[in-house]
């Protein structure tokens, strides 16, 4: 009876030990999954940050291009004003010349 009782106790201890090993293995697996998830999350954050930097750089380049375009438009407008003034001066000179020709006639 003592031997049987000892075997039952040993068997019970083995079951408890097996359960603890299974629980420990599960904890290790869970810990690995948490670490992997954390690494994936960090990688995603790095990719997102890189994308935001790229977007910001593109916005700066676009803003610079818009400033350059605006400057070119101002220069073009100034040139058009100068051309118009020259055309008015030329027209005035032609009128003066025509008046002189009429007077000479």
PDB file of C-alpha atoms in Angstrom:
ATOM      1  CA  UNK A   1       0.000   0.000   0.000  1.00  0.00           C
ATOM      2  CA  UNK A   2       2.841   2.336   0.852  1.00  0.00           C
ATOM      3  CA  UNK A   3       4.450   1.580  -2.504  1.00  0.00           C
ATOM      4  CA  UNK A   4       1.145   2.189  -4.298  1.00  0.00           C
ATOM      5  CA  UNK A   5       0.645   5.418  -2.396  1.00  0.00           C
ATOM      6  CA  UNK A   6       4.184   6.510  -3.268  1.00  0.00           C
ATOM      7  CA  UNK A   7       3.595   5.736  -6.947  1.00  0.00           C
ATOM      8  CA  UNK A   8       0.359   7.741  -6.919  1.00  0.00           C
ATOM      9  CA  UNK A   9       2.153  10.634  -5.247  1.00  0.00           C
ATOM     10  CA  UNK A  10       5.000  10.365  -7.770  1.00  0.00           C
ATOM     11  CA  UNK A  11       2.521  10.206 -10.647  1.00  0.00           C
ATOM     12  CA  UNK A  12       0.711  13.245  -9.295  1.00  0.00           C
ATOM     13  CA  UNK A  13       4.021  15.096  -8.972  1.00  0.00           C
ATOM     14  CA  UNK A  14       4.912  14.162 -12.549  1.00  0.00           C
ATOM     15  CA  UNK A  15       1.580  15.498 -13.788  1.00  0.00           C
ATOM     16  CA  UNK A  16       2.111  18.740 -11.878  1.00  0.00           C
ATOM     17  CA  UNK A  17       5.681  18.994 -13.223  1.00  0.00           C
ATOM     18  CA  UNK A  18       4.450  18.338 -16.765  1.00  0.00           C
ATOM     19  CA  UNK A  19       1.812  21.036 -16.340  1.00  0.00           C
ATOM     20  CA  UNK A  20       4.458  23.476 -15.129  1.00  0.00           C
ATOM     21  CA  UNK A  21       6.699  22.641 -18.091  1.00  0.00           C
ATOM     22  CA  UNK A  22       3.760  23.161 -20.461  1.00  0.00           C
ATOM     23  CA  UNK A  23       2.922  26.459 -18.757  1.00  0.00           C
ATOM     24  CA  UNK A  24       6.555  27.556 -18.948  1.00  0.00           C
ATOM     25  CA  UNK A  25       6.688  26.681 -22.637  1.00  0.00           C
ATOM     26  CA  UNK A  26       3.500  28.636 -23.223  1.00  0.00           C
ATOM     27  CA  UNK A  27       4.944  31.644 -21.409  1.00  0.00           C
ATOM     28  CA  UNK A  28       8.104  31.479 -23.522  1.00  0.00           C
ATOM     29  CA  UNK A  29       5.993  31.289 -26.699  1.00  0.00           C
ATOM     30  CA  UNK A  30       3.850  34.219 -25.552  1.00  0.00           C
ATOM     31  CA  UNK A  31       6.961  36.229 -24.671  1.00  0.00           C
ATOM     32  CA  UNK A  32       8.426  35.513 -28.120  1.00  0.00           C
ATOM     33  CA  UNK A  33       5.194  36.626 -29.782  1.00  0.00           C
ATOM     34  CA  UNK A  34       5.167  39.849 -27.750  1.00  0.00           C
ATOM     35  CA  UNK A  35       8.798  40.557 -28.678  1.00  0.00           C
ATOM     36  CA  UNK A  36       8.083  39.826 -32.348  1.00  0.00           C
ATOM     37  CA  UNK A  37       5.005  42.046 -32.281  1.00  0.00           C
ATOM     38  CA  UNK A  38       7.036  44.831 -30.688  1.00  0.00           C
ATOM     39  CA  UNK A  39       9.721  44.506 -33.373  1.00  0.00           C
ATOM     40  CA  UNK A  40       7.103  44.620 -36.135  1.00  0.00           C
ATOM     41  CA  UNK A  41       5.480  47.665 -34.539  1.00  0.00           C
ATOM     42  CA  UNK A  42       8.843  49.442 -34.243  1.00  0.00           C
ATOM     43  CA  UNK A  43       9.660  48.591 -37.856  1.00  0.00           C
ATOM     44  CA  UNK A  44       6.297  49.967 -38.961  1.00  0.00           C
ATOM     45  CA  UNK A  45       6.911  53.154 -36.995  1.00  0.00           C
ATOM     46  CA  UNK A  46      10.335  53.569 -38.606  1.00  0.00           C
ATOM     47  CA  UNK A  47       8.818  53.063 -42.072  1.00  0.00           C
ATOM     48  CA  UNK A  48       6.055  55.577 -41.249  1.00  0.00           C
ATOM     49  CA  UNK A  49       8.585  58.117 -39.966  1.00  0.00           C
ATOM     50  CA  UNK A  50      10.695  57.678 -43.099  1.00  0.00           C
ATOM     51  CA  UNK A  51       7.614  58.198 -45.263  1.00  0.00           C
ATOM     52  CA  UNK A  52       6.744  61.366 -43.341  1.00  0.00           C
ATOM     53  CA  UNK A  53      10.284  62.717 -43.826  1.00  0.00           C
ATOM     54  CA  UNK A  54      10.081  61.937 -47.551  1.00  0.00           C
ATOM     55  CA  UNK A  55       6.693  63.674 -47.751  1.00  0.00           C
ATOM     56  CA  UNK A  56       8.028  66.718 -45.896  1.00  0.00           C
ATOM     57  CA  UNK A  57      11.016  66.891 -48.238  1.00  0.00           C
ATOM     58  CA  UNK A  58       8.702  66.702 -51.243  1.00  0.00           C
ATOM     59  CA  UNK A  59       6.557  69.494 -49.810  1.00  0.00           C
ATOM     60  CA  UNK A  60       9.648  71.682 -49.336  1.00  0.00           C
ATOM     61  CA  UNK A  61      10.735  71.014 -52.929  1.00  0.00           C
ATOM     62  CA  UNK A  62       7.214  71.815 -54.155  1.00  0.00           C
ATOM     63  CA  UNK A  63       7.145  75.042 -52.142  1.00  0.00           C
ATOM     64  CA  UNK A  64      10.520  76.053 -53.570  1.00  0.00           C
ATOM     65  CA  UNK A  65       9.258  75.354 -57.089  1.00  0.00           C
ATOM     66  CA  UNK A  66       6.161  77.462 -56.443  1.00  0.00           C
ATOM     67  CA  UNK A  67       8.322  80.364 -55.226  1.00  0.00           C
ATOM     68  CA  UNK A  68      10.504  80.064 -58.327  1.00  0.00           C
ATOM     69  CA  UNK A  69       7.401  80.014 -60.533  1.00  0.00           C
ATOM     70  CA  UNK A  70       5.982  83.073 -58.779  1.00  0.00           C
ATOM     71  CA  UNK A  71       9.265  84.919 -59.232  1.00  0.00           C
ATOM     72  CA  UNK A  72       9.297  84.031 -62.928  1.00  0.00           C
ATOM     73  CA  UNK A  73       5.720  85.290 -63.290  1.00  0.00           C
ATOM     74  CA  UNK A  74       6.672  88.598 -61.652  1.00  0.00           C
ATOM     75  CA  UNK A  75       9.645  88.977 -64.024  1.00  0.00           C
ATOM     76  CA  UNK A  76       7.400  88.150 -66.992  1.00  0.00           C
ATOM     77  CA  UNK A  77       4.803  90.695 -65.868  1.00  0.00           C
ATOM     78  CA  UNK A  78       7.498  93.337 -65.477  1.00  0.00           C
ATOM     79  CA  UNK A  79       8.780  92.573 -68.980  1.00  0.00           C
ATOM     80  CA  UNK A  80       5.261  92.853 -70.386  1.00  0.00           C
ATOM     81  CA  UNK A  81       4.826  96.254 -68.712  1.00  0.00           C
ATOM     82  CA  UNK A  82       8.150  97.409 -70.150  1.00  0.00           C
ATOM     83  CA  UNK A  83       7.133  96.155 -73.597  1.00  0.00           C
ATOM     84  CA  UNK A  84       3.784  97.927 -73.360  1.00  0.00           C
ATOM     85  CA  UNK A  85       5.489 101.163 -72.360  1.00  0.00           C
ATOM     86  CA  UNK A  86       7.863 100.832 -75.302  1.00  0.00           C
ATOM     87  CA  UNK A  87       4.924 100.235 -77.655  1.00  0.00           C
ATOM     88  CA  UNK A  88       3.183 103.364 -76.318  1.00  0.00           C
ATOM     89  CA  UNK A  89       6.374 105.384 -76.807  1.00  0.00           C
ATOM     90  CA  UNK A  90       6.735 104.005 -80.337  1.00  0.00           C
ATOM     91  CA  UNK A  91       3.111 104.838 -81.139  1.00  0.00           C
ATOM     92  CA  UNK A  92       3.584 108.364 -79.820  1.00  0.00           C
ATOM     93  CA  UNK A  93       6.692 108.746 -81.963  1.00  0.00           C
ATOM     94  CA  UNK A  94       4.783 107.501 -85.031  1.00  0.00           C
ATOM     95  CA  UNK A  95       1.991 110.008 -84.352  1.00  0.00           C
ATOM     96  CA  UNK A  96       4.557 112.783 -83.991  1.00  0.00           C
ATOM     97  CA  UNK A  97       6.249 111.674 -87.211  1.00  0.00           C
ATOM     98  CA  UNK A  98       2.933 111.545 -89.032  1.00  0.00           C
ATOM     99  CA  UNK A  99       2.028 115.021 -87.784  1.00  0.00           C
ATOM    100  CA  UNK A 100       5.403 116.324 -88.948  1.00  0.00           C
ATOM    101  CA  UNK A 101       4.895 114.739 -92.365  1.00  0.00           C
ATOM    102  CA  UNK A 102       1.477 116.368 -92.627  1.00  0.00           C
ATOM    103  CA  UNK A 103       2.935 119.706 -91.590  1.00  0.00           C
ATOM    104  CA  UNK A 104       5.706 119.406 -94.178  1.00  0.00           C
ATOM    105  CA  UNK A 105       3.199 118.493 -96.831  1.00  0.00           C
TER     106      UNK A 105
END
